[in-house]
Tab-separated table of C-alpha atoms in Angstrom:
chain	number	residue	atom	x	y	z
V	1	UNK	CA	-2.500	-8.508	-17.859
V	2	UNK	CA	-1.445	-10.085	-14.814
V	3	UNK	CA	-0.726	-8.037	-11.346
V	4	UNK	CA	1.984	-10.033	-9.086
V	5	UNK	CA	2.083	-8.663	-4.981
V	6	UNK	CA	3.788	-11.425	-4.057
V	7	UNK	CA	6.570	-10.899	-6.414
V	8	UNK	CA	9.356	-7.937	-5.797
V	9	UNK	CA	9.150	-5.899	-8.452
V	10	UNK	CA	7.188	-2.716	-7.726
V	11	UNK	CA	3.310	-2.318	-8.678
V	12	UNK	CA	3.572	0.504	-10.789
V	13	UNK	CA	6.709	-1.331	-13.022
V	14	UNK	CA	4.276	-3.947	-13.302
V	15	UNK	CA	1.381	-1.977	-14.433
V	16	UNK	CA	4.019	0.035	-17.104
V	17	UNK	CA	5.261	-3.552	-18.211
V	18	UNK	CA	1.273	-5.081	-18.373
V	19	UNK	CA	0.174	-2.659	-21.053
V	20	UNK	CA	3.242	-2.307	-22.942
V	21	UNK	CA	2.725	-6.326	-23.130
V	22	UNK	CA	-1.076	-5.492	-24.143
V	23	UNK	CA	0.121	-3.128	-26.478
V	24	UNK	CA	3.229	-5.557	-27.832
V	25	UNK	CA	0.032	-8.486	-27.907
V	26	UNK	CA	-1.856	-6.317	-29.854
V	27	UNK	CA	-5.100	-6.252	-27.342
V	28	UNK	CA	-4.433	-2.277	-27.546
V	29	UNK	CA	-4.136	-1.130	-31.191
V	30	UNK	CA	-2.164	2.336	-31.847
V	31	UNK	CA	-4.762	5.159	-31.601
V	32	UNK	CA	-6.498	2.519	-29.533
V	33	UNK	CA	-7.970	3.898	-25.653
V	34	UNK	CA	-6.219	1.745	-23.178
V	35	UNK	CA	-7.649	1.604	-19.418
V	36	UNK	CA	-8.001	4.950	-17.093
V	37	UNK	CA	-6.270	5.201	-14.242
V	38	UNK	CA	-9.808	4.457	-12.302
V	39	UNK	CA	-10.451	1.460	-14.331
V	40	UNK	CA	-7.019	-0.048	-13.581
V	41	UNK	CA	-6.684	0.968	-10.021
V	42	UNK	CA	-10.284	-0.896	-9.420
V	43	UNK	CA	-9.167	-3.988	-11.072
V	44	UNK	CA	-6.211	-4.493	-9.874
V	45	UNK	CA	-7.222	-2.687	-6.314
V	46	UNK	CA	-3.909	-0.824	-6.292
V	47	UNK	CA	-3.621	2.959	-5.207
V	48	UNK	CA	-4.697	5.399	-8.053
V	49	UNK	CA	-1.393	7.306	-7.817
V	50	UNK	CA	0.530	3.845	-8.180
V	51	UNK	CA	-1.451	3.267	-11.484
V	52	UNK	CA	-0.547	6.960	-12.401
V	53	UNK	CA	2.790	6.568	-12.174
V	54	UNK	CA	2.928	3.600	-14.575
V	55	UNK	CA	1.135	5.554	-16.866
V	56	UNK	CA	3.096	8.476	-16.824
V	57	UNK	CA	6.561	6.823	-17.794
V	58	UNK	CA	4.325	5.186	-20.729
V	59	UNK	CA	3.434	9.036	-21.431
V	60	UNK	CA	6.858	10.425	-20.756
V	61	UNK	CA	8.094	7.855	-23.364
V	62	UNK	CA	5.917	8.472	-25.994
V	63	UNK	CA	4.046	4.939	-25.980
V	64	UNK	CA	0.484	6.320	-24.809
V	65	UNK	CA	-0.489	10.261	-25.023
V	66	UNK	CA	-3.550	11.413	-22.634
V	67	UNK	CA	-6.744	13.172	-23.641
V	68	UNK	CA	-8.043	15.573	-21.698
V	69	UNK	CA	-11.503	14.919	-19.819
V	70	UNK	CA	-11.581	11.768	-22.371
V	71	UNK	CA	-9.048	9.171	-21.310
V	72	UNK	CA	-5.320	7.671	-22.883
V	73	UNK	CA	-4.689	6.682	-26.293
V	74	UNK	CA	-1.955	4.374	-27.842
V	75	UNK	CA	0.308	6.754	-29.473
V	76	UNK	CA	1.034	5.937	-33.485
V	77	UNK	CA	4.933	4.827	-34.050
V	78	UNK	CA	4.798	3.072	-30.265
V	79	UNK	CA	4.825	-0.224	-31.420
V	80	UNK	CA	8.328	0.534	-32.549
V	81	UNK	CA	9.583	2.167	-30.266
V	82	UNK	CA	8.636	-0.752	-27.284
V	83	UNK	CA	10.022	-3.033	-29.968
V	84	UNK	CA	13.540	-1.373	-30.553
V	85	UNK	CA	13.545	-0.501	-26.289
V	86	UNK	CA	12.095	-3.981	-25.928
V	87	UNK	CA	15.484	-5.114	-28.146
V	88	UNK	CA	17.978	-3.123	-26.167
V	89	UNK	CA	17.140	-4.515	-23.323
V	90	UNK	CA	17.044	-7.721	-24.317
V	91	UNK	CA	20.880	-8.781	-23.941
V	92	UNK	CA	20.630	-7.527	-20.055
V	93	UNK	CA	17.652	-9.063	-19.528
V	94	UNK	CA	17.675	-12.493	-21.080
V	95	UNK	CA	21.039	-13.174	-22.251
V	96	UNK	CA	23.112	-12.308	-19.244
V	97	UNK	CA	21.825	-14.196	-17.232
V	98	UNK	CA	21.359	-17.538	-19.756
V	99	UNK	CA	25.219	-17.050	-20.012
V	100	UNK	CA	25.184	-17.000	-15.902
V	101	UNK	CA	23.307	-20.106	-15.486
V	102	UNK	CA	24.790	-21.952	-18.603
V	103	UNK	CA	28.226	-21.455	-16.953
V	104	UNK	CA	26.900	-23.046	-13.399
V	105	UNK	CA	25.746	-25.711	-15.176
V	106	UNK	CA	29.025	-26.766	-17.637
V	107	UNK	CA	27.679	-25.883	-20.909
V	108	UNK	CA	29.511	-24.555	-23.281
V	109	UNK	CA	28.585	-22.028	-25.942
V	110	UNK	CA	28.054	-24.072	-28.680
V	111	UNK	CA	25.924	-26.190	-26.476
V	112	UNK	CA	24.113	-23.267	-26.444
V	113	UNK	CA	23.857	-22.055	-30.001
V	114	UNK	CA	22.552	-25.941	-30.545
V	115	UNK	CA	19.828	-25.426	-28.058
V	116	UNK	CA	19.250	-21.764	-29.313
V	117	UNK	CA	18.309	-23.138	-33.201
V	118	UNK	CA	16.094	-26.113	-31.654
V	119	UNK	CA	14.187	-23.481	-30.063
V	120	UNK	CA	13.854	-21.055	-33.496
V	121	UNK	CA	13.106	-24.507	-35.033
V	122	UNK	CA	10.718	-26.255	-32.852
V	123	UNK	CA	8.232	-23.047	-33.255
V	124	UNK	CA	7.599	-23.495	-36.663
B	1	UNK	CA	-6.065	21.151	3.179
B	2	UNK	CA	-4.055	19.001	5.354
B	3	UNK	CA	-3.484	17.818	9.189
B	4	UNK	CA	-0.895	19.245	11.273
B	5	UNK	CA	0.501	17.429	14.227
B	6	UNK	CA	3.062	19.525	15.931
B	7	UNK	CA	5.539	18.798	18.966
B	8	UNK	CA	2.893	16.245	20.461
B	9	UNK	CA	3.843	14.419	23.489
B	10	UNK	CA	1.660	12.678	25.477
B	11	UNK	CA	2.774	10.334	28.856
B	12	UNK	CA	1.242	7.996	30.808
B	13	UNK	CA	2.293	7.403	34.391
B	14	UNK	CA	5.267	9.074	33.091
B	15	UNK	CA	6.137	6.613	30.546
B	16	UNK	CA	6.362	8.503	27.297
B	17	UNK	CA	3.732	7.153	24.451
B	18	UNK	CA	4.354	9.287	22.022
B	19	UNK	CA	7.458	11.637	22.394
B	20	UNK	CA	7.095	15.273	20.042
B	21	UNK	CA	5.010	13.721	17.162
B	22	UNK	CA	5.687	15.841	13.961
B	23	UNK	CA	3.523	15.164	11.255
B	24	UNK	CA	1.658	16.097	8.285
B	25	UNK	CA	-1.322	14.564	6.593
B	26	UNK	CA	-2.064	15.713	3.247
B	27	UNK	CA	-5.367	16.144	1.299
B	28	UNK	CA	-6.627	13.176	-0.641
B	29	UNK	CA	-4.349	10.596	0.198
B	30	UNK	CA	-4.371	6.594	2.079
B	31	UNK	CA	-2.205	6.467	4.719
B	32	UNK	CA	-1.093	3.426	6.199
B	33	UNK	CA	-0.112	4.031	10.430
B	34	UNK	CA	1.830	1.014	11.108
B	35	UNK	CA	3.749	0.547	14.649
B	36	UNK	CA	4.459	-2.847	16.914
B	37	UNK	CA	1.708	-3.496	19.873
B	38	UNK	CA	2.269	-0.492	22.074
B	39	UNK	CA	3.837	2.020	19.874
B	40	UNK	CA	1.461	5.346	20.396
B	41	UNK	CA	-0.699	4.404	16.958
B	42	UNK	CA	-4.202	4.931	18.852
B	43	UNK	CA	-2.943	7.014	21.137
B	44	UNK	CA	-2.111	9.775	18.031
B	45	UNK	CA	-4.861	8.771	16.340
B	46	UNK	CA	-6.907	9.420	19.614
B	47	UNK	CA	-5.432	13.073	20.293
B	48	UNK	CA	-6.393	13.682	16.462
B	49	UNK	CA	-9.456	12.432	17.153
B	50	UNK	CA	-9.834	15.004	20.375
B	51	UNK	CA	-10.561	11.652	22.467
B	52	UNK	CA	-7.756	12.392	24.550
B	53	UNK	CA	-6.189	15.319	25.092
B	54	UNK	CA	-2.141	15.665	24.592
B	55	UNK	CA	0.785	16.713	27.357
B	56	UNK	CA	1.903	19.411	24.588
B	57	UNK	CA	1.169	20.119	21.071
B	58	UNK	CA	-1.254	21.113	18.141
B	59	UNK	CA	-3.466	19.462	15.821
B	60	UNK	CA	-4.563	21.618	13.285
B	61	UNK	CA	-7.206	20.648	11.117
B	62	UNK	CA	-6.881	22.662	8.249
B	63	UNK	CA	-5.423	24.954	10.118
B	64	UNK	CA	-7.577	25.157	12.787
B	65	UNK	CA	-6.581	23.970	16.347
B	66	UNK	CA	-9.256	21.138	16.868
B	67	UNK	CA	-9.431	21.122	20.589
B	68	UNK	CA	-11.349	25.087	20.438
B	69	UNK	CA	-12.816	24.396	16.902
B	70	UNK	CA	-16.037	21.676	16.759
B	71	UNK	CA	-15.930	22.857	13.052
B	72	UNK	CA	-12.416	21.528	12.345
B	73	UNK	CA	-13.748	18.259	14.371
B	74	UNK	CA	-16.542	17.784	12.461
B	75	UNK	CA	-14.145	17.054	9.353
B	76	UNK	CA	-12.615	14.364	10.587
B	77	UNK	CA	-14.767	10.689	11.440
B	78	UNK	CA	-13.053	8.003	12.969
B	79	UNK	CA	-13.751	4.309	13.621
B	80	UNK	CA	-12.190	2.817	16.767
B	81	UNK	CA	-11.155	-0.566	18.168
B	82	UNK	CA	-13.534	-0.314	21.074
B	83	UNK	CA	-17.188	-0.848	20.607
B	84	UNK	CA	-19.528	2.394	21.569
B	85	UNK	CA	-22.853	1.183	19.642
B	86	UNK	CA	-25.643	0.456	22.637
B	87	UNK	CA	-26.227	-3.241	22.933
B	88	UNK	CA	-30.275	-3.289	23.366
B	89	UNK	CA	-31.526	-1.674	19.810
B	90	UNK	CA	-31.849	-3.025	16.662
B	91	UNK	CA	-28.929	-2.167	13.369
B	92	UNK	CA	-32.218	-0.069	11.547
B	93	UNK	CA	-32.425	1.708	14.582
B	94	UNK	CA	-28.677	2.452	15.416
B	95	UNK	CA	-28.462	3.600	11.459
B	96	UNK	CA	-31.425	5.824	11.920
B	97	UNK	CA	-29.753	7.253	15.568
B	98	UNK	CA	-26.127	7.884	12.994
B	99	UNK	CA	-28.242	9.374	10.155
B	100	UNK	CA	-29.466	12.094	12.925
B	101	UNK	CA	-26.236	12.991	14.526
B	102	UNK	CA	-24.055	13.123	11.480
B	103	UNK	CA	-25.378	15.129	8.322
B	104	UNK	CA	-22.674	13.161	5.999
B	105	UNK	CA	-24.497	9.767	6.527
B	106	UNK	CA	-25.444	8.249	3.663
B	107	UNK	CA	-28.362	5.832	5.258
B	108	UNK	CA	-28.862	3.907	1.904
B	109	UNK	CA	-25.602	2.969	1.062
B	110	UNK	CA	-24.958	1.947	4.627
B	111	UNK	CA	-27.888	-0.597	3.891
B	112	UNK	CA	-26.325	-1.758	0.790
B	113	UNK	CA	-23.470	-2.750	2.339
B	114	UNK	CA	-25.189	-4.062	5.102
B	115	UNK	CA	-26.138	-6.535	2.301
B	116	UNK	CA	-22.801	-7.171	1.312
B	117	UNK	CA	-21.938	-8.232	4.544
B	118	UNK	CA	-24.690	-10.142	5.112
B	119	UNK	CA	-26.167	-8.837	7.965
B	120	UNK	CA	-29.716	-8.423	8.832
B	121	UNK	CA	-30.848	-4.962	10.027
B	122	UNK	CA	-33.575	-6.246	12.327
B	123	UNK	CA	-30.493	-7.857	14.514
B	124	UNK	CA	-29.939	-6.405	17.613
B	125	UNK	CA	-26.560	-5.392	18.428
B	126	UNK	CA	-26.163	-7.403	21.012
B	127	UNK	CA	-26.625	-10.472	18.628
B	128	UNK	CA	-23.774	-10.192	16.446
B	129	UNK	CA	-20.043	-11.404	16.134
B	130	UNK	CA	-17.080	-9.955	16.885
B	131	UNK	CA	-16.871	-9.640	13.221
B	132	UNK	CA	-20.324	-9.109	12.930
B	133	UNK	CA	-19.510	-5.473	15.117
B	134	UNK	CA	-16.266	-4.650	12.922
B	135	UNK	CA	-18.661	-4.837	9.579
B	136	UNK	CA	-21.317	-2.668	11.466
B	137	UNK	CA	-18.526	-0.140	12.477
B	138	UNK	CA	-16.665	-0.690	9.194
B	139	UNK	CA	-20.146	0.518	6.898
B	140	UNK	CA	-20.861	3.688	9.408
B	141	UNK	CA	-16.968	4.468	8.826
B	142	UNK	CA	-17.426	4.026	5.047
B	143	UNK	CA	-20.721	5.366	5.001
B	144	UNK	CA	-19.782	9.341	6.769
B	145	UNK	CA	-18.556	10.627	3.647
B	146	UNK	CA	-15.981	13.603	6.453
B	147	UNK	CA	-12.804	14.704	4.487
B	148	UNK	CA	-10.630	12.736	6.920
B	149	UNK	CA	-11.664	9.202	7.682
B	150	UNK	CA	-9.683	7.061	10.470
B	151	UNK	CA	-9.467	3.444	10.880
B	152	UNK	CA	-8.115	2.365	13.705
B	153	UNK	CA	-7.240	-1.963	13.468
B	154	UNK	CA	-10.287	-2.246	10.898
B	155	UNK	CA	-10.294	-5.537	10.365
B	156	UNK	CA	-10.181	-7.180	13.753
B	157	UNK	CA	-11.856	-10.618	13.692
B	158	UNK	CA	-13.212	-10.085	9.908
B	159	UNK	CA	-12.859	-13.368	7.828
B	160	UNK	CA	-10.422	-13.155	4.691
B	161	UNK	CA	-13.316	-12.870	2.530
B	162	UNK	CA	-14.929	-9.592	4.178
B	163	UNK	CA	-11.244	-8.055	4.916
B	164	UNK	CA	-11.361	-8.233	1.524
B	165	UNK	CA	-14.512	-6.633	0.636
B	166	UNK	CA	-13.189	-4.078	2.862
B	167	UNK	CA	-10.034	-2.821	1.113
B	168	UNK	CA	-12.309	-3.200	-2.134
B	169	UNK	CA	-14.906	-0.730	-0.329
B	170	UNK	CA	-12.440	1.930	0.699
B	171	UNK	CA	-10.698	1.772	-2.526
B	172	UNK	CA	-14.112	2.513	-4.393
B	173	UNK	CA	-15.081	5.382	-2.062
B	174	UNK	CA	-11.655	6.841	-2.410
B	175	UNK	CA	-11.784	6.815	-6.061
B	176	UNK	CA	-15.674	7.494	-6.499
B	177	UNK	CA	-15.247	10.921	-3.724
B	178	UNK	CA	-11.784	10.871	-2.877
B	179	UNK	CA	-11.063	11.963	1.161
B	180	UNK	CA	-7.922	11.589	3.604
B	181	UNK	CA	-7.900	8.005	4.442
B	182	UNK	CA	-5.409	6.987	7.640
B	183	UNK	CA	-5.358	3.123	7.886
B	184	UNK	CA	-3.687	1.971	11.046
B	185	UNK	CA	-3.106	-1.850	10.730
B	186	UNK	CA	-0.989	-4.756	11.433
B	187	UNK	CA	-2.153	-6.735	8.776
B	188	UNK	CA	0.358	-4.702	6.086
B	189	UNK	CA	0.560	-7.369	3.253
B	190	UNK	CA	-2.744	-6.673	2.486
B	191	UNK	CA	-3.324	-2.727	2.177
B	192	UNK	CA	0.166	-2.217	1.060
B	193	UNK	CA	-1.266	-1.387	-2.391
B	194	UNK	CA	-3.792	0.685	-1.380
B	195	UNK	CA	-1.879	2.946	0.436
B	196	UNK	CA	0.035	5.898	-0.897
B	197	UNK	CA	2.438	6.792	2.115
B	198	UNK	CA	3.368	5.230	5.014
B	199	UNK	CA	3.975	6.590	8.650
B	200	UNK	CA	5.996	4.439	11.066
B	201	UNK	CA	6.136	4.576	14.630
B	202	UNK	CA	8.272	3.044	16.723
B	203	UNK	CA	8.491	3.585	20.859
B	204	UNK	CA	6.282	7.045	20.509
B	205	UNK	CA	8.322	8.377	17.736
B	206	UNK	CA	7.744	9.434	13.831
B	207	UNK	CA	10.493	7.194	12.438
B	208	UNK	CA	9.185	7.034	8.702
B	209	UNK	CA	6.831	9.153	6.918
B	210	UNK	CA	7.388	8.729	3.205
B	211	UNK	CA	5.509	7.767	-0.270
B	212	UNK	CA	5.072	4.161	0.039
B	213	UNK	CA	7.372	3.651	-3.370
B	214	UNK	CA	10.295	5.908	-1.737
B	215	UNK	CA	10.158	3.954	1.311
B	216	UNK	CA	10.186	0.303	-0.417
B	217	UNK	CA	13.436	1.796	-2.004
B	218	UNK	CA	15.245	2.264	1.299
B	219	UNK	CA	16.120	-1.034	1.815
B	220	UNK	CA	17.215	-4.208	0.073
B	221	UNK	CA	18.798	-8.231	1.062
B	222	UNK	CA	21.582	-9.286	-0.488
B	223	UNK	CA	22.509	-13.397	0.150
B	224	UNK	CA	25.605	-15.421	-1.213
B	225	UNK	CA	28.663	-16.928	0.115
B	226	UNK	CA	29.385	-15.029	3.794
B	227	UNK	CA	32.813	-13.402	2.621
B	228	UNK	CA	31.308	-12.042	-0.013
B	229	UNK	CA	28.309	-10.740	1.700
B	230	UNK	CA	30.389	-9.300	5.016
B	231	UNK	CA	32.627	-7.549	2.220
B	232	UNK	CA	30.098	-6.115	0.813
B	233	UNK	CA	27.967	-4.837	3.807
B	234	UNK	CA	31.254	-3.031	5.268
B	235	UNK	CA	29.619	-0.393	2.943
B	236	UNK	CA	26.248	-0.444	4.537
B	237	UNK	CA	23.955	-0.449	7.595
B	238	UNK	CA	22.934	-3.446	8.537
B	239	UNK	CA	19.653	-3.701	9.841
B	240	UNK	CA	19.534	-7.393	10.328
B	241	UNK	CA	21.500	-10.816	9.258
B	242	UNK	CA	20.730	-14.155	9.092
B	243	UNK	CA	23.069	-17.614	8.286
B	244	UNK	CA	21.853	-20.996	6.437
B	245	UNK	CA	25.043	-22.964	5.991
B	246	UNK	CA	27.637	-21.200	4.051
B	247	UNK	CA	25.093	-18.769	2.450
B	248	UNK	CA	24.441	-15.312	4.556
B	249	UNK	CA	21.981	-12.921	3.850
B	250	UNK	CA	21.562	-9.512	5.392
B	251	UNK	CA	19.599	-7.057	4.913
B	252	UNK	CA	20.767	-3.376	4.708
B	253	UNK	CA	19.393	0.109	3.900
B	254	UNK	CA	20.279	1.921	1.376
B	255	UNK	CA	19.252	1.797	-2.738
B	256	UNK	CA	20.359	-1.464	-4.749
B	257	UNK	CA	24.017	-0.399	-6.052
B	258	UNK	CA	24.338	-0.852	-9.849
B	259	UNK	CA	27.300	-3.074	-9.629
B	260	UNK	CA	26.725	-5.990	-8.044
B	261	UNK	CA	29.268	-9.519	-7.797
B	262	UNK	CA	27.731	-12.073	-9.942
B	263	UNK	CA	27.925	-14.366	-7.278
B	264	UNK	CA	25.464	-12.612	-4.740
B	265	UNK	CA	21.644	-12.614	-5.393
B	266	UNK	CA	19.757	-9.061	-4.389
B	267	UNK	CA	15.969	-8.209	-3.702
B	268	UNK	CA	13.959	-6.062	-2.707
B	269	UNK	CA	12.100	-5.943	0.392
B	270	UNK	CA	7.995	-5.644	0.145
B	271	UNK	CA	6.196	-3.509	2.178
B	272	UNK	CA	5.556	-5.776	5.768
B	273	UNK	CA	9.563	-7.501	5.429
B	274	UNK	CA	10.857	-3.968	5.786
B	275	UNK	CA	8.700	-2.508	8.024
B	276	UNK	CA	9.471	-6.021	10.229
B	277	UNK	CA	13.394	-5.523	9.483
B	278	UNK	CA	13.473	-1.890	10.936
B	279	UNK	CA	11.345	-2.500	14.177
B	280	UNK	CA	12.963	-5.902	15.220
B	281	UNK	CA	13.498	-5.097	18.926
B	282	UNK	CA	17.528	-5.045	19.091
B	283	UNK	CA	18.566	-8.010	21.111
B	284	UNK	CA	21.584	-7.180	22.932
């Protein structure tokens, strides 16, 4: 899990995004302990309450669940749900702006669909 | 548990430095104090300090007005630009002289860290760097464990490596036994993530004081072709502008809008680019 500064997007995004990506990787198994708040504001040296508020939209959304006095858990089922989120989002995130880019550069959409099944087939 | 800084205005030779300061410093939190050269910072942070006394106004320390109350004082410790330690004695003997006057010095991690900054404590004073003194002043600020702690330009003439080992330092006390940290700095890139709010002030006046996150929202630069750009800024105020070719950007306050023209590109700002946007003197 990487932390960017010199990059826009806001710390706490980045920490939400890093272990949802740990989780997604499988380096944090469901019912697994993921880092305390302590732990990750040390690491990363980042405010604790920045940290915290990663955390709590990965509480708030049901992907990690908090133990009192012993630390926060993976929640069972959030593997799915980051997966079908993860989904959703992916047409605003990755295919808007392919479709931006593709149409600066002149290529057309079956150019794309051609480029899109060399890419399924070169990773197998 | 908190400071209170109310209506404080303090002039000198009737040039107003800081013009009816409201402010409130809560419990248990970093602050960053960031202002140009010459905007009040160590002045305020001198009145909170009781180093200088104000034209008008309060400080209350936890509700106690500081200037009648050495208890209320005695909460707050802060480290200052200007050297005070005496020049002829040795570090082991300034650290002993510290550990007598202030009960909250911890004498054994100051020597750690002496360590970490690799100084000697047989040195005299009077033998060390400029950065050599900020370290010394740095530890005995790190190492008087007060509720409030004030740095006041910490890092002057510290190498990138020992800044460093600074904001590393503070973090770990903070989170180990967390206090009300006030950080008043130029150097904003680097404790932008260690701070939780920010105060700005600008020609003697509170102009910001916010959660760092709520404050990175306020602004935002938006660059693409000019007419594009000055059509869409008619909605906004500007706080700056700049031209490369046929491709404008300007840079507005206000929160990102969710629908944007393809054609224009949007960020945000980071901490030190917005702070530098809002106190760009206006040239007329």
């Amino acid at each position: 899990m990487n932390i960017n500064t010199a990059i826009d997007k806001p710390i706490f995004q980045q920490i939400r995004e890093g272990i949802e990506d740990s989780i997604l990787q499988g380096h944090y198994k469901e019912g697994e302990q993921i880092p305390s708040i302590t732990e990750l504001a040390l690491r990363y040296q980042i405010n604790p309450a920045t940290a915290l508020k990663g955390i709590n939209i990965l509480v708030e959304n049901n992907i990690v669940y908090k133990k009192r006095g012993i630390g926060m858990f993976v929640c069972e089922g959030a593997i799915n749900r980051l997966l079908d989120s993860r989904r959703n989002e992916f047409f605003d995130k990755y295919i808007t702006s392919l479709v931006n880019e593709a149409k600066r550069l002149g290529l057309t959409n079956d150019d794309i669909k051609k480029m899109i099944e060399r890419g399924f087939s070169d990773e197998h | 548990m908190s400071i209170e800084i109310k209506n404080l205005c303090k002039s000198y030779e009737k040039i107003k430095t800081l013009d009816n300061i409201n402010l409130t410093i809560e419990s248990n939190k970093i602050y960053g104090l960031f202002g140009r050269n010459g905007a009040g910072k160590t002045t305020l942070l001198n009145i909170i300090d009781n180093r200088v006394f104000p034209d008008s106004g309060t400080v209350l320390i936890d509700g106690k007005n500081a200037r009648k109350n050495s208890k209320a004082l005695s909460k707050i410790y802060m480290m200052s630009e200007s050297n005070l330690f005496p020049k002829d004695i040795k570090i082991k003997t300034l650290f002993k002289r510290i550990n007598d006057f202030y009960s909250e010095f911890d004498i054994d991690k100051a020597n750690l860290l002496l360590n970490e900054f690799h100084i000697t404590e047989n040195k005299k004073i009077r033998g060390l760097s400029t950065g050599q003194i900020t370290a010394l002043k740095l530890i005995t600020g790190l190492c008087i464990n007060r509720p409030y702690l004030v740095f006041d330009e910490p890092v002057n003439g510290l190498d990138a490596n020992y800044r460093e080992k600074f904001y590393k330092l503070l973090l770990e006390k903070y989170i180990e036994s967390p206090c009300t940290i006030i950080v008043s700095t130029h150097l904003i890139d680097e404790i932008a993530n260690i701070v939780e709010d920010v105060i700005i002030i600008d020609n003697g006046k509170v102009t910001i004081q916010k959660s760092k996150d709520d404050f990175l929202l306020q602004g935002f630069s938006i660059s693409g072709k000019s007419h594009i750009v000055d059509e869409f800024a008619k909605k906004y105020e500007i706080i700056s502008s700049e031209e490369f070719g046929t491709i404008k950007t300007i840079y507005v306050l206000g929160t990102i809008p969710a629908n944007l023209p393809n054609e224009v590109e949007v960020s945000q700002l980071n901490l030190q680019k917005l702070f530098i946007k809002l106190t760009n003197k206006k040239e007329d």
